[in-house]
Tab-separated table of C-alpha atoms and ligand atoms in Angstrom:
chain	number	residue	atom	x	y	z
A	156	UNK	CA	-204.181	56.072	83.943
A	157	UNK	CA	-204.570	52.574	82.561
A	158	UNK	CA	-204.861	49.188	84.267
A	159	UNK	CA	-207.972	50.289	86.106
A	160	UNK	CA	-210.385	48.007	87.879
A	161	UNK	CA	-213.994	48.976	87.235
A	162	UNK	CA	-216.894	47.136	88.851
A	163	UNK	CA	-220.511	47.482	87.763
A	164	UNK	CA	-223.755	46.679	89.548
A	165	UNK	CA	-225.940	46.094	86.496
A	166	UNK	CA	-229.296	47.143	87.918
A	167	UNK	CA	-232.651	48.201	86.493
A	168	UNK	CA	-233.496	45.493	83.936
A	169	UNK	CA	-236.843	44.653	85.519
A	170	UNK	CA	-238.047	48.218	86.019
A	171	UNK	CA	-236.943	49.143	82.513
A	172	UNK	CA	-239.056	46.349	81.018
A	173	UNK	CA	-242.038	46.968	83.300
A	174	UNK	CA	-242.067	50.651	82.304
A	175	UNK	CA	-242.434	49.472	78.705
A	176	UNK	CA	-245.300	47.104	79.484
A	177	UNK	CA	-243.095	44.044	79.035
A	178	UNK	CA	-242.204	41.180	81.392
A	179	UNK	CA	-239.128	41.595	83.588
A	180	UNK	CA	-237.328	38.797	81.766
A	181	UNK	CA	-237.407	40.823	78.564
A	182	UNK	CA	-235.333	43.419	80.417
A	183	UNK	CA	-232.794	40.746	81.361
A	184	UNK	CA	-232.479	39.712	77.705
A	185	UNK	CA	-231.856	43.298	76.655
A	186	UNK	CA	-229.368	43.627	79.487
A	187	UNK	CA	-227.199	40.983	77.864
A	188	UNK	CA	-226.704	43.376	74.922
A	189	UNK	CA	-225.400	46.029	77.291
A	190	UNK	CA	-222.853	43.537	78.596
A	191	UNK	CA	-221.594	43.020	75.045
A	192	UNK	CA	-221.290	46.733	74.450
A	193	UNK	CA	-219.546	47.534	77.726
A	194	UNK	CA	-217.082	44.634	77.460
A	195	UNK	CA	-216.206	45.751	73.929
A	196	UNK	CA	-215.571	49.334	75.000
A	197	UNK	CA	-213.664	48.677	78.232
A	198	UNK	CA	-210.071	47.987	77.041
A	199	UNK	CA	-209.800	51.229	75.059
A	200	UNK	CA	-210.948	53.192	78.099
A	201	UNK	CA	-207.963	52.087	80.169
A	202	UNK	CA	-209.841	49.328	81.981
A	203	UNK	CA	-207.808	46.217	82.655
A	204	UNK	CA	-210.190	44.456	85.004
A	205	UNK	CA	-213.969	44.610	84.713
A	206	UNK	CA	-216.117	42.953	87.368
A	207	UNK	CA	-219.825	42.625	86.568
A	208	UNK	CA	-222.434	41.756	89.186
A	209	UNK	CA	-224.678	39.284	87.369
A	210	UNK	CA	-226.444	37.423	90.197
A	211	UNK	CA	-226.224	37.984	93.934
A	212	UNK	CA	-226.661	35.249	96.519
A	213	UNK	CA	-229.775	37.140	97.640
A	214	UNK	CA	-231.197	36.912	94.119
A	215	UNK	CA	-232.095	33.257	94.847
A	216	UNK	CA	-235.023	34.800	96.740
A	217	UNK	CA	-236.627	35.879	93.440
A	218	UNK	CA	-239.402	33.835	91.789
A	219	UNK	CA	-238.092	30.554	90.413
A	220	UNK	CA	-239.167	31.507	86.872
A	221	UNK	CA	-236.991	34.639	86.930
A	222	UNK	CA	-234.026	32.812	88.473
A	223	UNK	CA	-234.214	30.175	85.778
A	224	UNK	CA	-234.238	32.757	82.969
A	225	UNK	CA	-231.232	34.524	84.483
A	226	UNK	CA	-229.318	31.244	84.674
A	227	UNK	CA	-230.228	30.392	81.074
A	228	UNK	CA	-229.094	33.785	79.857
A	229	UNK	CA	-225.834	33.420	81.683
A	230	UNK	CA	-225.211	30.036	80.115
A	231	UNK	CA	-226.134	31.321	76.682
A	232	UNK	CA	-223.779	34.273	77.115
A	233	UNK	CA	-220.887	31.932	77.911
A	234	UNK	CA	-221.725	29.708	74.953
A	235	UNK	CA	-222.256	32.366	72.292
A	236	UNK	CA	-219.654	34.958	73.268
A	237	UNK	CA	-216.696	32.845	74.172
A	238	UNK	CA	-215.013	32.704	70.767
A	239	UNK	CA	-215.255	36.431	70.285
A	240	UNK	CA	-214.042	37.107	73.805
A	241	UNK	CA	-211.036	34.858	73.271
A	242	UNK	CA	-210.265	36.465	69.912
A	243	UNK	CA	-210.386	39.882	71.565
A	244	UNK	CA	-207.953	38.935	74.307
A	245	UNK	CA	-210.558	38.802	77.077
A	246	UNK	CA	-209.896	36.430	79.939
A	247	UNK	CA	-213.093	35.297	81.672
A	248	UNK	CA	-213.231	34.454	85.354
A	249	UNK	CA	-216.386	33.662	87.275
A	250	UNK	CA	-216.363	34.608	90.939
A	251	UNK	CA	-218.785	33.468	93.624
A	252	UNK	CA	-220.104	30.132	94.840
A	253	UNK	CA	-220.469	27.262	92.392
A	254	UNK	CA	-221.970	24.550	94.555
A	255	UNK	CA	-225.535	25.814	94.081
A	256	UNK	CA	-225.294	26.204	90.284
A	257	UNK	CA	-226.564	23.537	87.870
A	258	UNK	CA	-223.800	21.164	86.822
A	259	UNK	CA	-224.222	22.097	83.138
A	260	UNK	CA	-223.606	25.722	83.996
A	261	UNK	CA	-220.535	24.871	86.051
A	262	UNK	CA	-219.163	22.943	83.075
A	263	UNK	CA	-219.831	25.922	80.791
A	264	UNK	CA	-218.034	28.199	83.250
A	265	UNK	CA	-215.010	25.919	83.451
A	266	UNK	CA	-214.863	25.651	79.686
A	267	UNK	CA	-215.093	29.429	79.238
A	268	UNK	CA	-212.341	29.996	81.778
A	269	UNK	CA	-210.114	27.421	80.140
A	270	UNK	CA	-210.650	28.652	76.607
A	271	UNK	CA	-209.967	32.278	77.452
A	272	UNK	CA	-207.116	31.689	79.901
A	273	UNK	CA	-204.574	33.294	77.558
A	274	UNK	CA	-206.394	36.658	77.297
A	275	UNK	CA	-204.259	39.635	78.269
A	276	UNK	CA	-206.230	42.674	77.165
A	277	UNK	CA	-209.059	42.506	79.671
A	278	UNK	CA	-209.861	40.404	82.720
A	279	UNK	CA	-213.641	39.997	82.753
A	280	UNK	CA	-214.867	38.815	86.128
A	281	UNK	CA	-218.508	37.762	86.269
A	282	UNK	CA	-219.966	37.605	89.771
A	283	UNK	CA	-222.562	34.846	90.042
A	284	UNK	CA	-224.073	33.582	93.315
A	285	UNK	CA	-221.879	36.216	94.850
A	286	UNK	CA	-222.036	37.570	98.402
A	287	UNK	CA	-219.201	39.698	99.675
A	288	UNK	CA	-220.102	39.008	103.293
A	289	UNK	CA	-220.246	35.239	102.780
A	290	UNK	CA	-216.860	35.112	101.164
A	291	UNK	CA	-215.256	37.316	103.796
A	292	UNK	CA	-216.666	34.929	106.353
A	293	UNK	CA	-215.208	32.018	104.391
A	294	UNK	CA	-211.818	33.759	104.264
A	295	UNK	CA	-211.913	34.348	108.001
A	296	UNK	CA	-212.806	30.706	108.616
A	297	UNK	CA	-209.755	29.637	106.638
A	298	UNK	CA	-207.637	32.203	108.496
A	299	UNK	CA	-208.935	31.354	111.946
A	300	UNK	CA	-205.938	29.224	112.787
A	301	UNK	CA	-203.423	31.961	111.971
A	302	UNK	CA	-202.975	34.543	114.709
A	303	UNK	CA	-200.639	36.913	112.883
A	304	UNK	CA	-202.765	37.505	109.793
A	305	UNK	CA	-202.129	40.756	107.908
A	306	UNK	CA	-204.151	42.705	105.352
A	307	UNK	CA	-202.287	41.234	102.409
A	308	UNK	CA	-203.028	37.730	103.661
A	309	UNK	CA	-206.724	38.506	103.889
A	310	UNK	CA	-206.671	39.904	100.328
A	311	UNK	CA	-205.356	36.550	99.151
A	312	UNK	CA	-207.780	34.556	101.263
A	313	UNK	CA	-210.762	36.544	99.997
A	314	UNK	CA	-209.528	35.967	96.459
A	315	UNK	CA	-209.382	32.221	97.028
A	316	UNK	CA	-212.712	32.093	98.835
A	317	UNK	CA	-214.503	33.406	95.753
A	318	UNK	CA	-212.804	31.099	93.257
A	319	UNK	CA	-210.517	33.945	92.257
A	320	UNK	CA	-206.883	33.544	91.312
A	321	UNK	CA	-205.708	34.401	94.747
A	322	UNK	CA	-206.109	38.186	94.845
A	323	UNK	CA	-209.096	40.377	95.606
A	324	UNK	CA	-208.026	43.446	93.627
A	325	UNK	CA	-208.998	46.932	94.832
A	326	UNK	CA	-211.759	48.565	92.817
A	327	UNK	CA	-210.943	51.987	91.314
A	328	UNK	CA	-214.434	52.859	90.146
A	329	UNK	CA	-217.743	51.298	91.141
A	330	UNK	CA	-220.699	52.033	88.864
A	331	UNK	CA	-224.321	51.270	89.709
A	332	UNK	CA	-227.026	51.772	87.113
A	333	UNK	CA	-230.760	51.897	87.785
A	334	UNK	CA	-230.891	54.791	90.241
A	335	UNK	CA	-230.318	52.958	93.537
A	336	UNK	CA	-227.397	54.073	95.690
A	337	UNK	CA	-226.300	51.007	97.575
A	338	UNK	CA	-223.751	48.208	97.358
A	339	UNK	CA	-226.066	45.196	97.807
A	340	UNK	CA	-223.287	43.001	99.223
A	341	UNK	CA	-220.854	43.550	96.328
A	342	UNK	CA	-217.051	43.789	96.762
A	343	UNK	CA	-217.240	45.307	100.234
A	344	UNK	CA	-213.545	44.819	100.990
A	345	UNK	CA	-212.300	45.756	97.525
A	346	UNK	CA	-214.293	49.008	97.425
A	347	UNK	CA	-212.600	50.519	100.493
A	348	UNK	CA	-211.277	53.443	98.381
A	349	UNK	CA	-213.363	53.013	95.237
A	350	UNK	CA	-214.846	56.079	93.594
A	351	UNK	CA	-218.611	55.668	93.386
A	352	UNK	CA	-220.711	56.523	90.344
A	353	UNK	CA	-224.480	56.206	90.499
A	354	UNK	CA	-226.547	56.789	87.397
A	355	UNK	CA	-230.325	56.726	86.880
A	356	UNK	CA	-229.771	55.067	83.487
A	357	UNK	CA	-231.271	51.582	83.525
A	358	UNK	CA	-228.855	48.774	82.637
A	359	UNK	CA	-230.422	47.961	79.217
A	360	UNK	CA	-229.651	51.551	78.190
A	361	UNK	CA	-226.091	51.614	79.505
A	362	UNK	CA	-223.617	51.069	76.671
A	363	UNK	CA	-220.016	51.819	75.781
A	364	UNK	CA	-220.728	55.551	75.482
A	365	UNK	CA	-222.204	55.653	79.007
A	366	UNK	CA	-219.154	53.815	80.283
A	367	UNK	CA	-216.936	56.410	78.595
A	368	UNK	CA	-218.877	59.194	80.352
A	369	UNK	CA	-218.400	57.456	83.709
A	370	UNK	CA	-214.659	57.175	83.036
A	371	UNK	CA	-214.444	60.908	82.231
A	372	UNK	CA	-216.134	61.645	85.542
A	373	UNK	CA	-213.738	59.294	87.340
A	374	UNK	CA	-210.640	60.878	85.800
A	375	UNK	CA	-211.662	64.310	87.079
A	376	UNK	CA	-211.672	63.122	90.691
A	377	UNK	CA	-208.962	63.661	93.268
A	378	UNK	CA	-208.164	60.391	95.012
A	379	UNK	CA	-206.372	61.160	98.272
A	380	UNK	CA	-206.312	57.818	100.109
A	381	UNK	CA	-206.234	59.645	103.429
A	382	UNK	CA	-203.446	62.049	102.474
A	383	UNK	CA	-203.727	65.791	101.827
A	384	UNK	CA	-204.284	67.095	98.304
A	385	UNK	CA	-201.180	67.670	96.196
A	386	UNK	CA	-200.904	71.438	95.434
A	387	UNK	CA	-201.360	72.078	91.728
B	112	IPE	C1	-230.510	43.652	87.605
B	112	IPE	O1	-231.781	44.110	87.308
B	112	IPE	C2	-230.295	42.220	87.237
B	112	IPE	C3	-230.207	41.318	88.385
B	112	IPE	C4	-230.318	41.633	89.642
B	112	IPE	C5	-229.979	39.920	88.092
B	112	IPE	P1	-232.990	43.856	88.296
B	112	IPE	O2	-233.619	42.559	87.950
B	112	IPE	O3	-232.594	44.006	89.717
B	112	IPE	O4	-233.956	45.044	87.865
B	112	IPE	P2	-234.782	45.967	88.823
B	112	IPE	O5	-233.853	46.570	89.823
B	112	IPE	O6	-235.820	45.104	89.470
B	112	IPE	O7	-235.367	47.001	87.914
B	113	IPE	C1	-227.936	43.748	92.899
B	113	IPE	O1	-229.155	44.168	92.405
B	113	IPE	C2	-227.531	42.465	92.269
B	113	IPE	C3	-227.216	42.523	90.841
B	113	IPE	C4	-227.227	43.584	90.082
B	113	IPE	C5	-226.846	41.280	90.248
B	113	IPE	P1	-230.515	43.902	93.188
B	113	IPE	O2	-231.576	44.514	92.360
B	113	IPE	O3	-230.661	42.475	93.525
B	113	IPE	O4	-230.285	44.719	94.551
B	113	IPE	P2	-231.307	45.323	95.590
B	113	IPE	O5	-232.217	44.210	96.019
B	113	IPE	O6	-232.080	46.403	94.899
B	113	IPE	O7	-230.457	45.872	96.697
B	114	MG	MG1	-232.555	45.547	91.029
């Protein structure tokens, strides 16, 4: 099966660095390498849409010094990777709130989205200042006037509420690295029938080969969507 939507909660940077006697921010820098590796591997694994959780709305609660390094890394990623992403047919889309981001970062995001708009091999969605609950609330606010709202309408409204292109696509496989087994306010609507894959591997050690292993695991699963299993 191709055209899959895979979402990843990239967790464990801080613990990985701390375990090596280094500052947490060193783990975030290494984590950027994993992003490169995973984005490079995704299209050949049948992934058409890749959504990466880079910064949650709750992550503002971290020390200012860590927040500022994360924002700098994000900006640097957009600046240094964009040409290669475009050349590889990757279309970048940033989802989440933008009104609390620095204006320079917002400009970098807009530029990256513009310059990669023609990409057709992979849709790379980066979730920054993202909260699934907040954007569902926003979608419901917009919908409040309509009494006959249906599921498909809400899918579109959620898509718009997060700066998406108008659709909140269902997730096929959700991966979380770093050993925790929770969603941390990520894609709550879109994961209704997602397969879940939790790995103890810390994000800085998760590369294309680990993604391939997760995809093998996913392909062996029987997705029933409420129906009974098809006899084999
Ligand atoms: C994930 O790693 C990156 C972000 C949340 C931005 P963490 O920073 O959460 O690392 P741990 O979970 O503390 O090890
Ligand atoms: C989730 O990780 C957010 C990102 C990976 C960007 P956290 O490390 O913030 O989640 P919790 O606090 O352990 O649930
Ligand atoms: Mg964490």
